[in-house]
Short mmCIF file of C-alpha atoms in Angstrom, two decimals:
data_model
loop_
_atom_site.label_atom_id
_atom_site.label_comp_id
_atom_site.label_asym_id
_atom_site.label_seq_id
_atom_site.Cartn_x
_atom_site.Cartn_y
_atom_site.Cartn_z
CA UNK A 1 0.00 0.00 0.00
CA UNK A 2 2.80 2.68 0.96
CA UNK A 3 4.66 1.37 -2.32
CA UNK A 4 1.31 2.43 -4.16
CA UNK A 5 1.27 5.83 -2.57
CA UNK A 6 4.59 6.34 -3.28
CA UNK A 7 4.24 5.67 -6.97
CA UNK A 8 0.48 7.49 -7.32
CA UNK A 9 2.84 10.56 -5.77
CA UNK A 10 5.93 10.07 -8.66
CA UNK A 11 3.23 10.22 -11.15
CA UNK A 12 1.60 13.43 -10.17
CA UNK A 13 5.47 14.60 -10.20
CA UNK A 14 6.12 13.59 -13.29
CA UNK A 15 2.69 15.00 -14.71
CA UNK A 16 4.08 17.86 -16.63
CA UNK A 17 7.03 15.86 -17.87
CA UNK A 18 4.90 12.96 -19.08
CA UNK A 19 2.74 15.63 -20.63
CA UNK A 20 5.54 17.60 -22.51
CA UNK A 21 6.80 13.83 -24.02
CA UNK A 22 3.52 13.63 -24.89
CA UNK A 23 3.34 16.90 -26.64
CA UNK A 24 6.69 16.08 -28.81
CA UNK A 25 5.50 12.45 -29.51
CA UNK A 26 8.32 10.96 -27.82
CA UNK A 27 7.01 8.30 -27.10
CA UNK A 28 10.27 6.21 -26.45
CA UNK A 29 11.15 8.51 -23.45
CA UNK A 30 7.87 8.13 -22.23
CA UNK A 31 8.16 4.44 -22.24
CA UNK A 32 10.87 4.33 -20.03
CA UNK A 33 9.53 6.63 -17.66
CA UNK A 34 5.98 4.30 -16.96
CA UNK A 35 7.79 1.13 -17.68
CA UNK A 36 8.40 0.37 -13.62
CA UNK A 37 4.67 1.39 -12.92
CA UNK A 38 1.95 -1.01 -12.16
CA UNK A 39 0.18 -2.30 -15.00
CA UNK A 40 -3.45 -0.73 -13.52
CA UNK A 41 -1.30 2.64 -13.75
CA UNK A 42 -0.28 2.56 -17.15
CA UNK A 43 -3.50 1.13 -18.42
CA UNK A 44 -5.37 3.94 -16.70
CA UNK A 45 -3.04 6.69 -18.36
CA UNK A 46 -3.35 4.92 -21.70
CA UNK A 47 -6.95 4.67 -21.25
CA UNK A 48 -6.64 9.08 -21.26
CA UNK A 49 -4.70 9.15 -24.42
CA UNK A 50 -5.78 9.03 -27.98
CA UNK A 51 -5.89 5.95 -30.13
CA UNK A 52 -2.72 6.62 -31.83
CA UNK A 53 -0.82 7.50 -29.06
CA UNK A 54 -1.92 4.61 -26.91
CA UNK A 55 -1.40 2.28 -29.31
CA UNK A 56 2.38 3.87 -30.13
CA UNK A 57 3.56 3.56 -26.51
CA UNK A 58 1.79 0.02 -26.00
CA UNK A 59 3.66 -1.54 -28.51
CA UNK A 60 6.77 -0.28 -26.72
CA UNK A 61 5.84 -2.07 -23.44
CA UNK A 62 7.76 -5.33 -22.56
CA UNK A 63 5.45 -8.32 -23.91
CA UNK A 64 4.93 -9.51 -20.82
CA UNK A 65 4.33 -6.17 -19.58
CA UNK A 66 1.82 -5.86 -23.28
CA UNK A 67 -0.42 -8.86 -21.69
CA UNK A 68 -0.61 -7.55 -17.93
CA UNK A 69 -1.59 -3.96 -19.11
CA UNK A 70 -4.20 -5.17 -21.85
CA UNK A 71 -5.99 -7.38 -19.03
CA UNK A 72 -6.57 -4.20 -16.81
CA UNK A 73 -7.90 -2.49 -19.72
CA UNK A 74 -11.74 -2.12 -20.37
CA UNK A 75 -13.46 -4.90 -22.91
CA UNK A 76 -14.06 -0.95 -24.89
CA UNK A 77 -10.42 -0.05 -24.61
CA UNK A 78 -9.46 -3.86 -25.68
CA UNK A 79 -11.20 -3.68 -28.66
CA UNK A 80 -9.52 -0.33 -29.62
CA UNK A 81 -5.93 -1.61 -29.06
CA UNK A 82 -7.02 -5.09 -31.23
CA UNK A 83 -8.08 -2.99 -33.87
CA UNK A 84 -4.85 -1.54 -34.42
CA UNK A 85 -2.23 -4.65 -33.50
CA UNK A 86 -1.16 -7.02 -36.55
CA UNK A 87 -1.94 -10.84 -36.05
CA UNK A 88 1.54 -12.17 -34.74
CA UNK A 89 1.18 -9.45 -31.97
CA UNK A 90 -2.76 -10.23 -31.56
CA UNK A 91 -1.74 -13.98 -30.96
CA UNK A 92 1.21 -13.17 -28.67
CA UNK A 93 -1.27 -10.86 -26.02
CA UNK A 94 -4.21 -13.39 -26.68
CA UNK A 95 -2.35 -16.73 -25.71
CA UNK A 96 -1.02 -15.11 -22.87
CA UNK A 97 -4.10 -13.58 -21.19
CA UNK A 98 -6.01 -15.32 -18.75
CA UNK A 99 -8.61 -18.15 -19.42
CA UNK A 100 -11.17 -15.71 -17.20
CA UNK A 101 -9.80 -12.61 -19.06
CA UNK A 102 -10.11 -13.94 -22.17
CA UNK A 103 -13.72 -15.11 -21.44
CA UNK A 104 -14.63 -11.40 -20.81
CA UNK A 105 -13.06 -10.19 -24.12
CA UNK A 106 -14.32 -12.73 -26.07
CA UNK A 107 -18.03 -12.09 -24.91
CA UNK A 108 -17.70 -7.77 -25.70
CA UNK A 109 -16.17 -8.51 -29.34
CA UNK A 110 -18.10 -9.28 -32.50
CA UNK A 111 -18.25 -12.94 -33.36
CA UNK A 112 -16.09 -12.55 -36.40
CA UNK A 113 -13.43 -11.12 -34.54
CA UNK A 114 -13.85 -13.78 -31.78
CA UNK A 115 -13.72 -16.86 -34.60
CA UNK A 116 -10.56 -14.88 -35.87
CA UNK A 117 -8.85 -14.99 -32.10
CA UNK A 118 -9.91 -18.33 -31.17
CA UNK A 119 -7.73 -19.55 -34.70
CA UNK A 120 -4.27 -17.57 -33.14
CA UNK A 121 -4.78 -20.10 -29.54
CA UNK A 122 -3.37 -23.61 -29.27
CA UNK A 123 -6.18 -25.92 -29.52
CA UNK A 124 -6.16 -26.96 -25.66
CA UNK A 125 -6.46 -22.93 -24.62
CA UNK A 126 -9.11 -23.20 -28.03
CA UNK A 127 -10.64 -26.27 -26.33
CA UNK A 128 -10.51 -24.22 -23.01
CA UNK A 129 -11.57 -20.95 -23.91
CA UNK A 130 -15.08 -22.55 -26.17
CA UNK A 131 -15.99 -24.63 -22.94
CA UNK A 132 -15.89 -21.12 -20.49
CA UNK A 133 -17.79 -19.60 -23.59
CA UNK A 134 -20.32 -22.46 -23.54
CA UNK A 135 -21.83 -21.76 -20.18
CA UNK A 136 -24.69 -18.98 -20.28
CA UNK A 137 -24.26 -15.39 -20.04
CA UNK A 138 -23.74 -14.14 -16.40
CA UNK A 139 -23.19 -17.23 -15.19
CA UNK A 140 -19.94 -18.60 -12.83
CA UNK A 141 -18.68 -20.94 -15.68
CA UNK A 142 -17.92 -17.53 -17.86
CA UNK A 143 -16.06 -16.28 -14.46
CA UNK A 144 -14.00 -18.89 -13.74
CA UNK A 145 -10.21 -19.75 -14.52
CA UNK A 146 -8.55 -23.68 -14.88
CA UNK A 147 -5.52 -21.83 -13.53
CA UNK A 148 -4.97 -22.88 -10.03
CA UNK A 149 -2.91 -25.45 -7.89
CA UNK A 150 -4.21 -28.94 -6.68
CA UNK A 151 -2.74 -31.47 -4.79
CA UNK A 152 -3.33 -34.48 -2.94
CA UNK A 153 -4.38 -35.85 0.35
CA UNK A 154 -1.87 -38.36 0.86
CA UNK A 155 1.42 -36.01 0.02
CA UNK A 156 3.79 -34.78 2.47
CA UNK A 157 3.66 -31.19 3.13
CA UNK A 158 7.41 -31.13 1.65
CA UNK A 159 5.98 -32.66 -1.85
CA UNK A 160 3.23 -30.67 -1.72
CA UNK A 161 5.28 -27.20 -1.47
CA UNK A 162 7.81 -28.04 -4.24
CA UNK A 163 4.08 -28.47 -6.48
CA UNK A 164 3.05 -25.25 -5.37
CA UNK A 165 6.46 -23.60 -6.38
CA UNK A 166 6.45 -25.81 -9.52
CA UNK A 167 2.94 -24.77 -11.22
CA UNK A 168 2.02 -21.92 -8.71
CA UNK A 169 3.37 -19.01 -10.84
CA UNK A 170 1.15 -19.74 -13.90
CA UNK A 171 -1.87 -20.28 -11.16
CA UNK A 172 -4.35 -17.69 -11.12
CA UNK A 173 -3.91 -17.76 -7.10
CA UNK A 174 -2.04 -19.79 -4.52
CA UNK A 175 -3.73 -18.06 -1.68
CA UNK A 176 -6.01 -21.54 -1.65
CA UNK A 177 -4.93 -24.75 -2.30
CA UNK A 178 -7.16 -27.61 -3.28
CA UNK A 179 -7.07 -31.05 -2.61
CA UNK A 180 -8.18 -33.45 -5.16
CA UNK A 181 -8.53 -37.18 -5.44
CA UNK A 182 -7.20 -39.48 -9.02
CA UNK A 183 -10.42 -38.33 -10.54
CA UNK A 184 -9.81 -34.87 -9.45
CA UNK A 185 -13.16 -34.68 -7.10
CA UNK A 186 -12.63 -31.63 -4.61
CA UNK A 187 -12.03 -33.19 -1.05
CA UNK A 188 -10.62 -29.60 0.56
CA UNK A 189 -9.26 -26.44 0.20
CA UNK A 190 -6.64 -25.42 2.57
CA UNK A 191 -5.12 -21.90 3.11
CA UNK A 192 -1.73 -21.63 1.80
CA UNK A 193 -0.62 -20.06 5.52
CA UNK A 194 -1.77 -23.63 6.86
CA UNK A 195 0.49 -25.50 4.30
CA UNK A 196 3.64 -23.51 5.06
CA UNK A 197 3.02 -23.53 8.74
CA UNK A 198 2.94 -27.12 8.92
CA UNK A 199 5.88 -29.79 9.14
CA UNK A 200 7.49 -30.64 6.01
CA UNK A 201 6.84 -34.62 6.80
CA UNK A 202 3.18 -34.55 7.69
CA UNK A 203 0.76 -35.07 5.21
CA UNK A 204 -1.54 -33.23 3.75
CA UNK A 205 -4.69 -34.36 5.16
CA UNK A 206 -3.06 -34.26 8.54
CA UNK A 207 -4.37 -30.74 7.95
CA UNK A 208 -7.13 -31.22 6.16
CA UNK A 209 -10.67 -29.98 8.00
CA UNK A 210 -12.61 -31.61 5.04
CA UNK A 211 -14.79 -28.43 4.96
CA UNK A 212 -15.03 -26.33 2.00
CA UNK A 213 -17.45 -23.82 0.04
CA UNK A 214 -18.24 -24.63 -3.56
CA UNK A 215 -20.71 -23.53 -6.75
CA UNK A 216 -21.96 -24.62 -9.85
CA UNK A 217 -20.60 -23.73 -13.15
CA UNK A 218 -24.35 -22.66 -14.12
CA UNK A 219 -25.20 -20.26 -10.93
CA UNK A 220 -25.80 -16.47 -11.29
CA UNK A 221 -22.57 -14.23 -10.80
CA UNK A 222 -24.94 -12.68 -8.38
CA UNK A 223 -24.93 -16.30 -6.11
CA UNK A 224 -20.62 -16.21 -6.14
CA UNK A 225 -20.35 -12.60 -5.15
CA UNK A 226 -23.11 -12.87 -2.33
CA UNK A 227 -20.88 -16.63 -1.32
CA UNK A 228 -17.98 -14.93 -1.29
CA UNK A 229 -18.82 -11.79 0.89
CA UNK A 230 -20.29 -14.29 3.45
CA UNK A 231 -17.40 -16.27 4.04
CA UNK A 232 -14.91 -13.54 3.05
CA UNK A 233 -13.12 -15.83 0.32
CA UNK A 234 -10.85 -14.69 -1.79
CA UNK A 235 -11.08 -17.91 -4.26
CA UNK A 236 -14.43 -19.89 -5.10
CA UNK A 237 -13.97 -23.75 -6.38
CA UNK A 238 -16.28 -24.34 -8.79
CA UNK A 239 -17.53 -28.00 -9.10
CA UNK A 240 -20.20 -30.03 -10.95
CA UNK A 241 -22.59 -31.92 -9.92
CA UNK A 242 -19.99 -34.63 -9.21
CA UNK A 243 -17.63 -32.53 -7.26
CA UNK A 244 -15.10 -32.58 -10.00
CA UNK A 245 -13.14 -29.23 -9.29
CA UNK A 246 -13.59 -27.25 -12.98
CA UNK A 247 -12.04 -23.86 -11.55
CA UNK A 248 -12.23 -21.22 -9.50
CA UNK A 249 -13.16 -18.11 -8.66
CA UNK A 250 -11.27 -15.21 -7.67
CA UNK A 251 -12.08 -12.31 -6.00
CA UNK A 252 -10.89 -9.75 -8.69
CA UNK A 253 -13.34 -11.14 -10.78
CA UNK A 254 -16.13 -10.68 -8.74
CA UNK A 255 -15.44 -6.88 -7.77
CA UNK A 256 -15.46 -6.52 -11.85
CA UNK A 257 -18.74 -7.88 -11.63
CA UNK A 258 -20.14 -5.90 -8.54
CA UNK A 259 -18.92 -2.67 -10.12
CA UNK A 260 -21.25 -4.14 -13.49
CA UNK A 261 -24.45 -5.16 -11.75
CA UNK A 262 -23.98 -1.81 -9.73
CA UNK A 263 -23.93 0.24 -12.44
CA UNK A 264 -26.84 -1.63 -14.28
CA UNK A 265 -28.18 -1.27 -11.57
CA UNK A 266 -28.26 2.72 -10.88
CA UNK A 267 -28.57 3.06 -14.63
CA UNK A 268 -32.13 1.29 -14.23
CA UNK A 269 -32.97 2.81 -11.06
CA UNK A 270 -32.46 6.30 -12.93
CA UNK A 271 -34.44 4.82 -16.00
CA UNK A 272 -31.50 4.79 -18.66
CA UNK A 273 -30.81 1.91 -20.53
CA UNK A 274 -27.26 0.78 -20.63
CA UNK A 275 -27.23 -1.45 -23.94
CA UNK A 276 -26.76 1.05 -26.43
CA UNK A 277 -23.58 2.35 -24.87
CA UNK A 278 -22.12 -0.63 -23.05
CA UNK A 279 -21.72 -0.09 -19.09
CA UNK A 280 -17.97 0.12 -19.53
CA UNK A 281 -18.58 3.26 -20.73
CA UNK A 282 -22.25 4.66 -19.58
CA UNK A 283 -19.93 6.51 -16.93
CA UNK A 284 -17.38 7.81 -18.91
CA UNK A 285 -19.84 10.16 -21.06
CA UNK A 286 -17.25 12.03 -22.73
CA UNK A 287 -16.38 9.47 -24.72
CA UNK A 288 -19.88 8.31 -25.55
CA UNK A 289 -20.97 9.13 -29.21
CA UNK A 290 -23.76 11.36 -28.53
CA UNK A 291 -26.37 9.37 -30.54
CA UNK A 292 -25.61 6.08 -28.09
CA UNK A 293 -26.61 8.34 -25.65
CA UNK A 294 -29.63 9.39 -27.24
CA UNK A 295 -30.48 5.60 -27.67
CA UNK A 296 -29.52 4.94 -24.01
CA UNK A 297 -32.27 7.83 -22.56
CA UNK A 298 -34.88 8.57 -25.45
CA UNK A 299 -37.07 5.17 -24.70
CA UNK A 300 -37.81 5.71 -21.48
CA UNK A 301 -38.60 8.98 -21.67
CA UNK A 302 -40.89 8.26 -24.05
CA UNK A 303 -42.66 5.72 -22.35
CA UNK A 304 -42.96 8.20 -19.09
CA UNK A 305 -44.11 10.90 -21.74
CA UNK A 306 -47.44 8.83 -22.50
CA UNK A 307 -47.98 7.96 -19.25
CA UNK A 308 -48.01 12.15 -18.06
CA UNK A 309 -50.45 12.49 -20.96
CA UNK A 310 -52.85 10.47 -18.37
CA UNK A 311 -52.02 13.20 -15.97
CA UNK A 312 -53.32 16.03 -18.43
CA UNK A 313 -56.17 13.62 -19.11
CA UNK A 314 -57.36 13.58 -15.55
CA UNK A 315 -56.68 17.54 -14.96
CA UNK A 316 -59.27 18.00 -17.55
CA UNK A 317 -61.68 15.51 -16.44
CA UNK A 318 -62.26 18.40 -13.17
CA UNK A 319 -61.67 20.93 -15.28
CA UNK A 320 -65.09 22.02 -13.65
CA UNK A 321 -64.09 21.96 -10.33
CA UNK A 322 -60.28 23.44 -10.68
CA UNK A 323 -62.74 26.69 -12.35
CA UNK A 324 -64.23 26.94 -9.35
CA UNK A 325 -61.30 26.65 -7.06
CA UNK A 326 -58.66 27.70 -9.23
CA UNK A 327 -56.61 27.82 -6.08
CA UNK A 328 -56.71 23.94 -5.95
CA UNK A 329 -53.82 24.17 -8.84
CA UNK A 330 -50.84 25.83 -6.83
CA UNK A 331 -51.14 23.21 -4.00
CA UNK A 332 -50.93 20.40 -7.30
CA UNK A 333 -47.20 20.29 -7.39
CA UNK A 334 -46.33 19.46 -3.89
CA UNK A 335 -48.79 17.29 -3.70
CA UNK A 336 -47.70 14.66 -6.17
CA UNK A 337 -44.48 15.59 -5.62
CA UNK A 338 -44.27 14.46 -1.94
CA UNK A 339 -45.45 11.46 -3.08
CA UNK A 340 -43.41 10.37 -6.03
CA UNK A 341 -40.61 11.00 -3.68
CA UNK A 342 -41.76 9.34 -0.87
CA UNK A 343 -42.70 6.13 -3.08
CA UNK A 344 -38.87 6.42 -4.39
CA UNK A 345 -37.92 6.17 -1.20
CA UNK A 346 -39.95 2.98 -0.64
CA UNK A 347 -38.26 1.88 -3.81
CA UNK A 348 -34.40 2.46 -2.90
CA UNK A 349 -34.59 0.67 0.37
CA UNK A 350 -36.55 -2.55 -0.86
CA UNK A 351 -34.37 -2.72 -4.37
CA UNK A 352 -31.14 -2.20 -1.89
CA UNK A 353 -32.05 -5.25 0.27
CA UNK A 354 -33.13 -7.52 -2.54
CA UNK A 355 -29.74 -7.33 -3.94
CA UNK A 356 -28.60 -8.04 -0.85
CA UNK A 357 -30.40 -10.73 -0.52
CA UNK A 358 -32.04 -9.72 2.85
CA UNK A 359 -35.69 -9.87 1.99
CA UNK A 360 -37.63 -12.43 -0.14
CA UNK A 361 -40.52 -12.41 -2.15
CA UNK A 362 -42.29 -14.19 0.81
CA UNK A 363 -41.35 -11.01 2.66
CA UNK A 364 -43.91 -9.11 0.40
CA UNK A 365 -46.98 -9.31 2.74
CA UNK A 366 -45.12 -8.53 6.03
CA UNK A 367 -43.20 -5.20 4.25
CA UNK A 368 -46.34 -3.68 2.77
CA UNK A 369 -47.96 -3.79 5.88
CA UNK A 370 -45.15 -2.32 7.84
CA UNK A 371 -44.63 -0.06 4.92
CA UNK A 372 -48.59 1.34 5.30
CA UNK A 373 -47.97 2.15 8.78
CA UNK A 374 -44.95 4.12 8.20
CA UNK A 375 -46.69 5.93 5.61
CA UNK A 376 -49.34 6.58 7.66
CA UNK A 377 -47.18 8.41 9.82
CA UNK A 378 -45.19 10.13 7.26
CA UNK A 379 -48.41 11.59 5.71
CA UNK A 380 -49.88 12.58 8.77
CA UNK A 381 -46.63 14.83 9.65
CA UNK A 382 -46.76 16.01 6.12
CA UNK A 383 -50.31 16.52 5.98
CA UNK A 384 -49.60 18.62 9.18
CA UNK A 385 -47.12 20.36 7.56
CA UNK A 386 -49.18 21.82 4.26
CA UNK A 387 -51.79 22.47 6.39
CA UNK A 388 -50.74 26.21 7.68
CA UNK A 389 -50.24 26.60 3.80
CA UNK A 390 -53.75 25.43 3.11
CA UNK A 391 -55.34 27.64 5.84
CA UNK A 392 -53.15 30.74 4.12
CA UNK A 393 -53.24 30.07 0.82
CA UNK A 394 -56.71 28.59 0.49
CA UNK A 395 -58.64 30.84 2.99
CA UNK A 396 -59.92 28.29 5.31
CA UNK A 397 -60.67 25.14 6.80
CA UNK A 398 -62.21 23.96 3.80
CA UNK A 399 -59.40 23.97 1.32
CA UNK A 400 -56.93 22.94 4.06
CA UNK A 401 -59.13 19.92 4.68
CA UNK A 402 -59.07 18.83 0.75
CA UNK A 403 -55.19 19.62 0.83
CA UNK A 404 -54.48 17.56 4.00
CA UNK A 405 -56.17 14.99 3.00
CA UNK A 406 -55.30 14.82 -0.32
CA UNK A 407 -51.38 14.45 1.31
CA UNK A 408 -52.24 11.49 3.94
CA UNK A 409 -53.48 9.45 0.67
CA UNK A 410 -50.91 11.06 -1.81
CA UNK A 411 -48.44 9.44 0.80
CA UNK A 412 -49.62 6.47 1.28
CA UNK A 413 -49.92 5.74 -2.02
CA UNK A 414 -46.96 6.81 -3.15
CA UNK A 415 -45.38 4.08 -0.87
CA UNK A 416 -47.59 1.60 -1.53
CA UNK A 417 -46.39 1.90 -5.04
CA UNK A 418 -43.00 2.21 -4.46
CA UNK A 419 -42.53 -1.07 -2.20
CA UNK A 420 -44.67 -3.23 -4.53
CA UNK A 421 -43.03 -2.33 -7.78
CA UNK A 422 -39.98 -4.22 -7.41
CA UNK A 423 -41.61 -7.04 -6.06
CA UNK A 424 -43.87 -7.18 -8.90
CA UNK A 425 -40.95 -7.09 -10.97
CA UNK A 426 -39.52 -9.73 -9.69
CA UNK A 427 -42.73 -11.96 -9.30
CA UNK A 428 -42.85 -11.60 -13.17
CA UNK A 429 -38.88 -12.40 -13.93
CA UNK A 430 -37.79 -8.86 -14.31
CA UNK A 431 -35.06 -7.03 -12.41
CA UNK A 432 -36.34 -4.83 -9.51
CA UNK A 433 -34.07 -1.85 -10.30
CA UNK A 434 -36.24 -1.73 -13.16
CA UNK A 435 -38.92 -0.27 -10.94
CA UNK A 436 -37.20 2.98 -11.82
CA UNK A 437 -37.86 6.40 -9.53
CA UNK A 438 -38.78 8.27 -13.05
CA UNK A 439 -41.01 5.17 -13.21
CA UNK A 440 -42.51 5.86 -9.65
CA UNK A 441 -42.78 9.40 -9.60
CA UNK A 442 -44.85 9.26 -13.10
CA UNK A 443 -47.09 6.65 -11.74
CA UNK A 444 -47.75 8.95 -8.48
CA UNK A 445 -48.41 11.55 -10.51
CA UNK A 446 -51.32 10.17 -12.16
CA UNK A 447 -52.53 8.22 -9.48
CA UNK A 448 -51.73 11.37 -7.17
CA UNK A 449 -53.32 13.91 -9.57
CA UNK A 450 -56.91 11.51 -9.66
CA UNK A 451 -57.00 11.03 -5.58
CA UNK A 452 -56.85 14.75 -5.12
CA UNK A 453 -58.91 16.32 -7.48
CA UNK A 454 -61.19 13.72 -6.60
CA UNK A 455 -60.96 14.37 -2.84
CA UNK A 456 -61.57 18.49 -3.88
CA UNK A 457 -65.02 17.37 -5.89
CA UNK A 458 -66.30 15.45 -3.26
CA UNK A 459 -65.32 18.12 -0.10
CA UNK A 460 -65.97 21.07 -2.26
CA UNK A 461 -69.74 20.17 -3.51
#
């Protein structure tokens, strides 16, 4: 960690220098300046470059150095630097990546290009790389690597170290070791701490507690990240239904993945959708063609455009009765409003504690309930609150009643709405982020607008 501050500082040192090399295209210089950095460092201040220079000072890097930077590189940025290698360098980088890593590229690139990169790999990583492919989109089996270290029960601790130092630097982790029988079922995994601790003429499952965490090649990425912040692993085995160990998963992976399904997430909750633009880059909006952004936005909104023509619909439906009280109008705003918000509200928390898995759809019952009561409350105190407006504004009781009232519903409502969306959502196969708040607010609008105009006709008759 100090190393890494110590290096983030050089860099901001070096700033103006690396941006004067820059300047002058000397690019050469500039490679020997980054060339000790980390490969997330240099990736990230590639990523800020153009194409062409990029591409100039990449080339430049080490080819070992070439395969560690590409694999910190978005599938976006990937693509770019494919685009401009020739084939013999393409194979070099692409044989040398990881099974996992190449899984991810593989999945963002067209399928020509992908046919055209699985020819440049040997046919075992070919054989390899079709079999993580085969498994279904989101799932573990596209996750996990081949690349770790297995040994067996009935080794010394002695044999089993010189295995580890044999075929642990092409593993993608030795922080867990796994213990396998002749047909390679997973019997343990054992922390590499316990291993060197132990006596070099013990054996192996003189150590062994026989208890160990797996998953299946076919579960949702969602079911290894939520496994592996429960028992704090920093490697998953992944097993068939006959134990035999097919990889693992490691915990660089999965934050990849929780930074994905957060961002799909917010981009849903916000009503935008990501496809058009790719969620690599629906943060980094700069670079976003402004079309894919207008393909990302322009659906939802108009969807949420018909559904406020209902609102207009139902304004003129009392047309009659907002004549007589034109007054009724200026109290319209806060009124639906306060509810859309309070429904988003609603919304956030239950969306929040699905994805973390702490309520059910069994829960549903139980949380509306609880949710009426607290919106009970909440519309009382803001019914309490408009109601000095009301008096004011409206120039009595009367108005003030229609207006308080109108909140206490508008409220409750508005919660109701917001905690059953995303369980409807799911009940029907759908994310629950879906249940957007433009999505919520819209519906209390309408639904708003009708209870209080209709609360006005009946108290003002």
């Amino acid at each position: 960690m100090e190393r890494r501050k110590n290096l983030m500082s050089l860099v901001m040192l070096l700033k103006p220098e690396i941006e004067e090399l820059l300047k002058n295209k000397n690019y050469r210089e500039l490679k020997d300046v980054i060339i000790n950095w980390e490969p997330a460092d240099i990736a990230e201040l590639l990523d800020d470059l153009k194409k062409e220079e990029a591409l100039s000072i990449f080339l430049m890097l080490p080819k070992k150095l070439q395969v560690e930077v590409f694999s910190e590189f978005d599938s976006e940025t990937q693509k770019k630097i494919i685009e401009g290698l020739k084939d013999e360098e393409i194979k070099t980088i692409i044989s040398e990546l990881a099974p996992d890593d190449r899984t991810s590229l593989f999945e963002e690139i067209a399928p020509t290009l992908t046919r055209k990169l699985l020819n440049f790999l040997s046919p075992n990583e070919r054989r390899e790389a079709l079999t993580l492919l085969g498994y279904p989109k989101n799932s573990v089996g596209r996750l996990m690597t081949p690349d770790y270290v297995a040994i067996k029960s009935e080794w010394t601790i002695k044999k089993a170290i010189e295995h580890i130092r044999k075929y642990g630097r092409d593993a993608e982790t030795i922080n867990m070791i796994y213990v396998v029988d002749d047909e390679f079922h997973l019997i343990d995994d054992i922390p590499l701490r316990r291993i060197i601790l132990a006596e070099p003429e013990q054996k192996v499952e003189e150590i062994m507690d026989f208890q160990f965490i797996s998953i299946s090649p076919y579960e949702d990425q969602e079911k290894a990240i939520e496994i592996m912040k429960k028992y704090n692993l920093v490697a998953l085995p992944v097993t068939d239904n006959d134990n035999y160990l097919l990889g693992i998963v490691t915990i660089d992976d999965i934050i990849d993945v929780m930074e994905e399904e957060q961002t799909e997430d917010i981009t849903k909750i916000s009503a935008i959708h990501p496809t058009p633009v790719g969620l690599e880059l629906i943060t980094r909006i700069k670079e976003v063609p402004l079309i894919k952004l207008y393909k990302s936005r322009i659906t939802w909104l108009i969807v949420l455009l018909l559904m406020d023509l209902l609102t207009g619909g139902i304004i003129q439906r009392f047309q009659e009765t907002i004549a007589k009280y034109v007054v009724l109008v200026t109290f319209l705003p806060v009124l639906v409003d306060t509810a859309g918000n309070a429904g988003s509200q609603s919304a956030t928390l239950v969306i929040r504690a699905m994805a973390l898995k702490t309520i059910e759809m069994k829960d549903w019952i139980y949380l509306v309930l609880r949710e009426f009561a607290l919106a009970f409350l909440l519309g009382i105190t803001m019914g309490i609150g408009i109601s000095f407006m009301g008096i004011i504004r409206g120039g009595g009781i009367k108005i003030a009643s229609v207006v308080v009232s109108a909140m206490i519903l508008n409220v409750i409502v508005g919660c109701l709405i917001g905690i059953l969306l995303p369980f409807l959502f799911t009940k029907f196969k759908k994310d629950p982020a879906t249940a957007s708040t433009p999505l919520i607010t819209t519906i209390a609008d309408i639904v708003g607008t009708g209870i209080y105009l209709g609360i006005a006709t009946i108290f003002l008759r």
